[in-house]
Short mmCIF file of C-alpha atoms in Angstrom, two decimals:
data_model
loop_
_atom_site.label_atom_id
_atom_site.label_comp_id
_atom_site.label_asym_id
_atom_site.label_seq_id
_atom_site.Cartn_x
_atom_site.Cartn_y
_atom_site.Cartn_z
CA MET A 948 -285.81 11.60 -120.35
CA GLU A 949 -286.23 12.55 -124.17
CA PRO A 950 -284.13 15.68 -125.09
CA GLN A 951 -286.00 18.22 -127.39
CA SER A 952 -283.76 19.75 -130.15
CA LEU A 953 -282.75 23.52 -129.59
CA PHE A 954 -283.34 25.47 -132.78
CA SER A 955 -283.00 29.29 -132.89
CA GLY A 956 -282.80 31.84 -135.41
CA PHE A 957 -283.36 35.70 -136.44
CA CYS A 958 -282.45 38.41 -138.34
CA SER A 959 -274.52 49.56 -137.72
CA ASN A 960 -273.54 51.49 -135.81
CA SER A 961 -270.95 54.14 -134.71
CA ILE A 962 -267.66 52.88 -135.92
CA THR A 963 -268.63 49.83 -138.09
CA PRO A 964 -266.40 48.65 -141.38
CA LEU A 965 -268.99 47.59 -143.90
CA TYR A 966 -267.06 45.12 -146.24
CA ARG A 967 -266.76 41.68 -147.34
CA ASN A 968 -264.37 39.59 -145.31
CA PRO A 969 -261.56 38.47 -148.49
CA GLN A 970 -260.68 35.71 -146.25
CA ASN A 971 -263.65 33.99 -145.65
CA PRO A 972 -266.14 33.79 -148.71
CA LEU A 973 -268.88 32.39 -146.97
CA SER A 974 -269.38 35.49 -145.30
CA SER A 975 -272.28 37.28 -146.05
CA SER A 976 -271.41 40.94 -144.30
CA PRO A 977 -273.11 43.65 -145.76
CA PRO A 978 -271.58 46.09 -148.40
CA SER A 979 -269.13 48.48 -147.62
CA LEU A 980 -270.10 51.98 -146.68
CA SER A 981 -267.09 54.96 -146.41
CA TYR A 982 -266.91 58.05 -145.26
CA PRO A 983 -264.04 60.67 -144.94
CA CYS A 984 -263.07 61.52 -141.32
CA PHE A 985 -260.08 63.83 -139.79
CA ASN A 986 -258.22 62.30 -136.78
CA GLN A 987 -256.60 65.00 -134.74
CA SER A 988 -254.08 64.66 -132.31
CA LYS A 989 -251.40 67.38 -130.31
CA HIS A 990 -249.15 66.84 -132.75
CA GLN A 991 -250.63 66.27 -136.28
CA VAL A 992 -254.17 65.84 -138.02
CA SER A 993 -254.52 63.45 -140.87
CA PHE A 994 -257.70 63.00 -143.40
CA GLU A 995 -257.95 59.26 -143.70
CA ILE A 996 -261.67 57.08 -145.08
CA GLN A 997 -263.11 55.51 -142.29
CA TYR A 998 -265.94 53.14 -141.86
CA PHE A 999 -268.83 53.61 -140.20
CA LEU A 1000 -272.53 53.69 -139.24
CA SER A 1001 -274.27 56.12 -136.92
CA SER A 1002 -277.72 55.67 -135.66
CA GLN A 1003 -278.76 58.71 -137.62
CA ARG A 1004 -278.14 56.56 -140.99
CA LEU A 1005 -279.60 53.49 -139.96
CA ARG A 1006 -282.87 53.95 -141.70
CA SER A 1007 -281.03 54.28 -145.14
CA VAL A 1008 -278.82 51.54 -144.26
CA ARG A 1009 -281.93 49.02 -143.77
CA ARG A 1010 -282.84 49.59 -146.90
CA LEU A 1011 -279.23 48.94 -148.52
CA LEU A 1012 -279.30 45.60 -146.72
CA CYS A 1013 -283.17 44.90 -148.10
CA LYS A 1014 -281.49 45.17 -152.09
CA ASN A 1015 -278.28 43.16 -151.21
CA SER A 1016 -280.04 40.04 -152.11
CA VAL A 1017 -277.17 38.44 -153.81
CA GLU A 1018 -275.39 38.25 -150.53
CA LYS A 1019 -277.95 35.78 -149.47
CA VAL A 1020 -276.20 33.20 -151.71
CA SER A 1021 -273.82 32.92 -149.05
CA ASN A 1022 -276.23 31.60 -146.62
CA LEU A 1023 -276.84 28.38 -148.26
CA VAL A 1024 -277.32 25.46 -146.09
CA SER A 1025 -274.03 23.17 -145.84
CA GLU A 1026 -274.40 19.25 -145.38
CA LYS A 1027 -273.49 17.23 -142.72
CA GLU A 1028 -270.64 15.22 -143.09
CA GLY A 1029 -271.57 11.72 -143.41
CA SER A 1030 -275.37 12.15 -143.24
CA LYS A 1031 -277.86 13.18 -145.43
CA SER A 1032 -279.60 16.06 -143.69
CA TRP A 1033 -278.58 19.54 -144.34
CA VAL A 1034 -277.94 22.07 -141.75
CA LYS A 1035 -278.16 26.20 -142.40
CA ARG A 1036 -274.87 27.97 -142.01
CA LYS A 1037 -275.40 29.93 -138.85
CA ARG A 1038 -275.01 33.76 -138.39
CA LEU A 1039 -272.57 34.65 -135.27
CA ALA A 1040 -272.58 37.77 -133.19
CA VAL A 1041 -270.05 38.05 -130.86
CA PHE A 1042 -269.37 40.70 -128.44
CA VAL A 1043 -265.91 41.95 -126.88
CA SER A 1044 -264.90 44.66 -124.44
CA GLY A 1045 -261.15 43.89 -124.73
CA GLY A 1046 -258.50 41.57 -126.99
CA GLY A 1047 -261.11 39.20 -127.78
CA SER A 1048 -258.75 36.38 -128.21
CA ASN A 1049 -261.59 33.72 -128.03
CA PHE A 1050 -263.69 35.76 -130.58
CA ARG A 1051 -260.41 35.25 -132.83
CA SER A 1052 -260.34 31.68 -132.21
CA ILE A 1053 -263.74 31.17 -133.21
CA ASN A 1054 -263.55 33.28 -136.14
CA GLN A 1055 -260.50 31.63 -137.39
CA ALA A 1056 -262.23 28.42 -136.89
CA CYS A 1057 -265.04 29.51 -139.20
CA ILE A 1058 -262.73 30.09 -141.64
CA GLU A 1059 -260.73 26.99 -141.28
CA GLY A 1060 -264.43 25.26 -142.26
CA PHE A 1061 -264.46 24.11 -138.39
CA VAL A 1062 -267.64 25.58 -137.35
CA ASN A 1063 -270.81 25.75 -139.53
CA GLY A 1064 -271.22 29.54 -139.39
CA ASP A 1065 -269.68 33.14 -140.05
CA VAL A 1066 -269.24 35.86 -137.69
CA VAL A 1067 -271.24 38.33 -139.03
CA VAL A 1068 -271.21 41.37 -136.87
CA LEU A 1069 -268.98 42.28 -133.68
CA VAL A 1070 -270.56 44.23 -130.76
CA THR A 1071 -268.06 46.22 -128.48
CA ASN A 1072 -268.84 48.93 -125.57
CA LYS A 1073 -265.22 50.53 -126.33
CA HIS A 1074 -264.46 51.13 -130.12
CA ALA A 1075 -261.10 51.33 -129.88
CA CYS A 1076 -260.68 47.64 -127.96
CA GLY A 1077 -258.11 44.91 -129.49
CA GLY A 1078 -261.30 42.86 -130.59
CA ALA A 1079 -263.09 45.73 -132.49
CA GLN A 1080 -259.56 46.41 -134.25
CA TYR A 1081 -259.13 43.05 -135.08
CA ALA A 1082 -262.34 42.91 -136.25
CA ARG A 1083 -262.02 45.62 -138.69
CA ASP A 1084 -258.83 44.19 -140.03
CA LYS A 1085 -260.96 41.44 -141.00
CA GLY A 1086 -263.66 42.88 -142.83
CA ILE A 1087 -266.20 42.37 -139.90
CA PRO A 1088 -268.92 45.09 -139.17
CA VAL A 1089 -268.54 46.60 -135.58
CA ILE A 1090 -271.40 47.80 -133.45
CA LEU A 1091 -270.77 49.97 -130.67
CA PHE A 1092 -273.27 49.48 -127.55
CA PRO A 1093 -274.19 50.76 -125.23
CA LYS A 1094 -274.26 54.54 -125.37
CA THR A 1095 -272.77 56.19 -122.37
CA LYS A 1096 -271.02 59.00 -121.73
CA ASP A 1097 -267.52 57.50 -123.02
CA GLU A 1098 -269.18 56.08 -126.25
CA PRO A 1099 -271.89 58.89 -127.08
CA ASP A 1100 -272.49 57.13 -130.54
CA GLY A 1101 -273.31 53.55 -129.47
CA LEU A 1102 -276.87 52.40 -130.17
CA SER A 1103 -279.57 51.87 -127.75
CA PRO A 1104 -281.03 48.18 -126.43
CA ASP A 1105 -283.90 48.44 -128.90
CA ASP A 1106 -281.69 49.74 -131.95
CA LEU A 1107 -279.61 46.93 -131.19
CA VAL A 1108 -282.04 44.24 -131.69
CA LYS A 1109 -282.96 45.67 -134.96
CA VAL A 1110 -279.51 45.73 -135.95
CA LEU A 1111 -278.95 42.08 -135.42
CA ARG A 1112 -282.10 40.99 -136.71
CA GLU A 1113 -281.18 42.92 -139.84
CA PHE A 1114 -278.14 41.03 -139.84
CA GLU A 1115 -280.18 37.84 -139.23
CA VAL A 1116 -277.84 36.51 -136.23
CA ASP A 1117 -278.85 33.46 -135.25
CA PHE A 1118 -276.83 33.16 -131.92
CA ILE A 1119 -274.89 35.70 -129.62
CA LEU A 1120 -271.53 34.79 -128.39
CA LEU A 1121 -270.20 36.89 -125.33
CA ALA A 1122 -266.21 36.90 -125.23
CA GLY A 1123 -265.30 39.20 -122.32
CA TYR A 1124 -267.78 41.39 -122.77
CA LEU A 1125 -268.12 43.01 -119.62
CA LYS A 1126 -271.54 45.05 -119.64
CA LEU A 1127 -274.86 42.99 -118.18
CA ILE A 1128 -276.81 42.35 -121.29
CA PRO A 1129 -280.19 44.16 -121.68
CA ALA A 1130 -283.66 42.78 -121.10
CA GLU A 1131 -284.84 43.61 -124.52
CA LEU A 1132 -281.44 41.29 -126.05
CA ILE A 1133 -282.44 38.65 -123.66
CA ARG A 1134 -285.89 38.08 -124.80
CA ALA A 1135 -285.52 39.15 -128.55
CA TYR A 1136 -282.56 36.02 -128.19
CA SER A 1137 -284.01 33.40 -125.98
CA ARG A 1138 -281.88 30.78 -125.59
CA SER A 1139 -279.61 31.80 -128.22
CA ILE A 1140 -277.28 34.04 -126.06
CA PHE A 1141 -274.02 32.32 -124.39
CA ASN A 1142 -270.88 33.45 -122.52
CA ILE A 1143 -267.48 32.15 -121.19
CA HIS A 1144 -266.42 32.68 -118.04
CA PRO A 1145 -263.07 32.03 -116.27
CA SER A 1146 -263.94 29.81 -113.32
CA LEU A 1147 -266.03 26.80 -112.69
CA LEU A 1148 -269.37 28.32 -111.97
CA PRO A 1149 -271.20 28.96 -109.77
CA SER A 1150 -268.09 29.20 -108.14
CA PHE A 1151 -266.30 32.53 -108.24
CA GLY A 1152 -268.90 34.04 -110.73
CA GLY A 1153 -271.24 37.11 -110.59
CA LYS A 1154 -270.74 40.78 -110.38
CA GLY A 1155 -267.39 42.10 -110.02
CA TYR A 1156 -265.85 38.51 -110.86
CA TYR A 1157 -264.31 39.17 -114.22
CA GLY A 1158 -260.60 39.00 -115.41
CA MET A 1159 -257.53 38.56 -112.99
CA LYS A 1160 -260.14 39.34 -110.16
CA VAL A 1161 -261.40 35.64 -110.67
CA HIS A 1162 -258.06 34.00 -110.79
CA LYS A 1163 -257.08 35.72 -107.57
CA ALA A 1164 -259.98 34.90 -105.41
CA VAL A 1165 -259.89 31.09 -106.51
CA ILE A 1166 -255.55 31.23 -105.46
CA ALA A 1167 -256.86 32.94 -102.33
CA SER A 1168 -259.70 30.18 -101.67
CA GLY A 1169 -256.96 27.46 -101.68
CA ALA A 1170 -259.12 25.74 -104.68
CA ARG A 1171 -257.12 23.04 -106.23
CA TYR A 1172 -259.24 23.22 -109.22
CA SER A 1173 -260.21 25.94 -111.46
CA GLY A 1174 -261.49 25.88 -115.34
CA ALA A 1175 -263.93 27.37 -117.92
CA THR A 1176 -267.69 27.34 -118.24
CA ILE A 1177 -269.69 28.03 -120.85
CA HIS A 1178 -273.06 28.96 -119.63
CA PHE A 1179 -276.73 30.59 -121.47
CA VAL A 1180 -277.12 34.15 -120.62
CA ASP A 1181 -279.77 35.62 -118.33
CA GLU A 1182 -280.87 38.80 -117.04
CA HIS A 1183 -278.14 38.56 -114.10
CA TYR A 1184 -274.36 37.89 -114.44
CA ASP A 1185 -273.33 34.47 -114.74
CA THR A 1186 -276.35 32.70 -113.28
CA GLY A 1187 -277.54 31.35 -116.65
CA ARG A 1188 -277.92 27.16 -117.27
CA ILE A 1189 -274.42 25.79 -117.84
CA LEU A 1190 -273.94 24.18 -120.87
CA ALA A 1191 -269.83 22.79 -121.09
CA GLN A 1192 -266.94 23.18 -118.61
CA LYS A 1193 -263.44 22.59 -118.51
CA ILE A 1194 -260.96 21.70 -115.45
CA VAL A 1195 -257.48 22.66 -115.01
CA PRO A 1196 -255.49 21.90 -112.04
CA VAL A 1197 -254.80 24.79 -109.53
CA LEU A 1198 -250.58 24.54 -108.79
CA ALA A 1199 -249.47 24.98 -105.29
CA ASN A 1200 -246.90 28.18 -106.38
CA ASP A 1201 -249.29 29.68 -109.24
CA THR A 1202 -249.67 32.94 -109.48
CA ALA A 1203 -253.04 34.66 -111.02
CA GLU A 1204 -251.31 35.31 -114.44
CA GLU A 1205 -250.25 31.54 -114.68
CA LEU A 1206 -253.67 30.10 -113.93
CA ALA A 1207 -255.16 32.78 -116.47
CA ALA A 1208 -253.07 31.57 -119.11
CA ARG A 1209 -253.78 28.11 -118.47
CA VAL A 1210 -257.56 28.89 -118.01
CA LEU A 1211 -257.48 30.96 -121.62
CA ARG A 1212 -255.89 28.10 -123.17
CA GLU A 1213 -258.73 25.91 -122.36
CA GLU A 1214 -261.39 28.70 -122.92
CA HIS A 1215 -260.10 28.75 -126.51
CA LYS A 1216 -260.46 25.23 -127.09
CA LEU A 1217 -264.01 25.07 -125.26
CA TYR A 1218 -265.56 27.73 -127.01
CA VAL A 1219 -264.98 26.48 -130.57
CA GLU A 1220 -265.93 22.81 -129.45
CA VAL A 1221 -269.48 24.33 -127.99
CA THR A 1222 -269.67 26.72 -131.10
CA THR A 1223 -268.97 23.75 -133.25
CA ALA A 1224 -272.23 22.02 -131.72
CA LEU A 1225 -274.50 24.71 -131.59
CA CYS A 1226 -274.15 25.32 -135.49
CA GLU A 1227 -274.89 21.71 -136.06
CA ASP A 1228 -277.76 21.80 -133.62
CA ARG A 1229 -276.29 19.54 -131.41
CA ILE A 1230 -277.46 21.33 -128.35
CA VAL A 1231 -280.88 19.70 -126.60
CA TRP A 1232 -282.73 20.41 -123.62
CA ARG A 1233 -283.40 17.37 -121.14
CA GLU A 1234 -286.90 17.48 -119.50
CA ASP A 1235 -285.89 19.04 -116.37
CA GLY A 1236 -284.58 22.16 -118.14
CA VAL A 1237 -281.03 21.24 -118.28
CA PRO A 1238 -278.78 22.06 -121.78
CA LEU A 1239 -276.65 19.25 -123.19
CA ILE A 1240 -274.71 18.94 -125.99
CA GLN A 1241 -275.30 15.49 -128.77
CA SER A 1242 -271.95 13.59 -129.81
CA LYS A 1243 -271.53 14.38 -133.50
CA GLU A 1244 -269.93 10.68 -133.62
CA ASN A 1245 -272.54 8.62 -131.72
CA PRO A 1246 -275.94 10.96 -131.66
CA GLU A 1247 -277.56 8.49 -129.03
CA GLU A 1248 -274.89 10.22 -126.49
CA TYR A 1249 -274.74 13.42 -124.58
CA TYR A 1250 -272.57 15.51 -122.37
#
């Protein structure tokens, strides 16, 4: 069977720091916008500068992004090591709901040059989560999605697609994002959205299986092995095509916390490995629709 190469490419929000990442000169985030904002608590009121982009200011920022042609220089292609071929540096969007440890691993790998890409925007459903704060600290724009009672400034699915395209996002990486991805985004980024799950899918996946609930279910089942799975995202929870997996043992006296820590260590390594392959155009499709990763060392081998 002859595999066919996958190529994808597409071109902010409520609480969005828009400024260039000082640690990553290759990043091409949009320029900074700052507005004064009051923070009030029961004990004090403070005045500070916050960086944000509301949905109402979306149109003006689009004009600003169009003018910022100088930033395009950072999106120059990079040469494959040991090859005469050239691969465009990919632009990544990461979605998180919590601390974002996988997001941090991927971003650090980009900064250190292991990944031929840059995290250019973070999407979250919780503006105060650890992953969002890390993004702000690193100068990565933060988008709030979806719009809910708790997060009334979140974007609609259509506006989210528009903003991601304006950031020229090539691939979307879900890293502990607990909301179902809307059909509008699935259609706009077909075969370009990936998720990592803390079990060996298709076991212990689907709605309600997330975080510690997965590891408790694995231990209760008596399974001797668990692990991490990276899969393509479709319109359901954890049902997309499996791309890569890493296996870890389940020990006789494991607690859910111990198993979770063991799996998470493998998640960090696996997601960076897959993102590296993705940004080097090494994801291919078998004729029967199964995605494979092409070996960098031996292009005739797939796994």
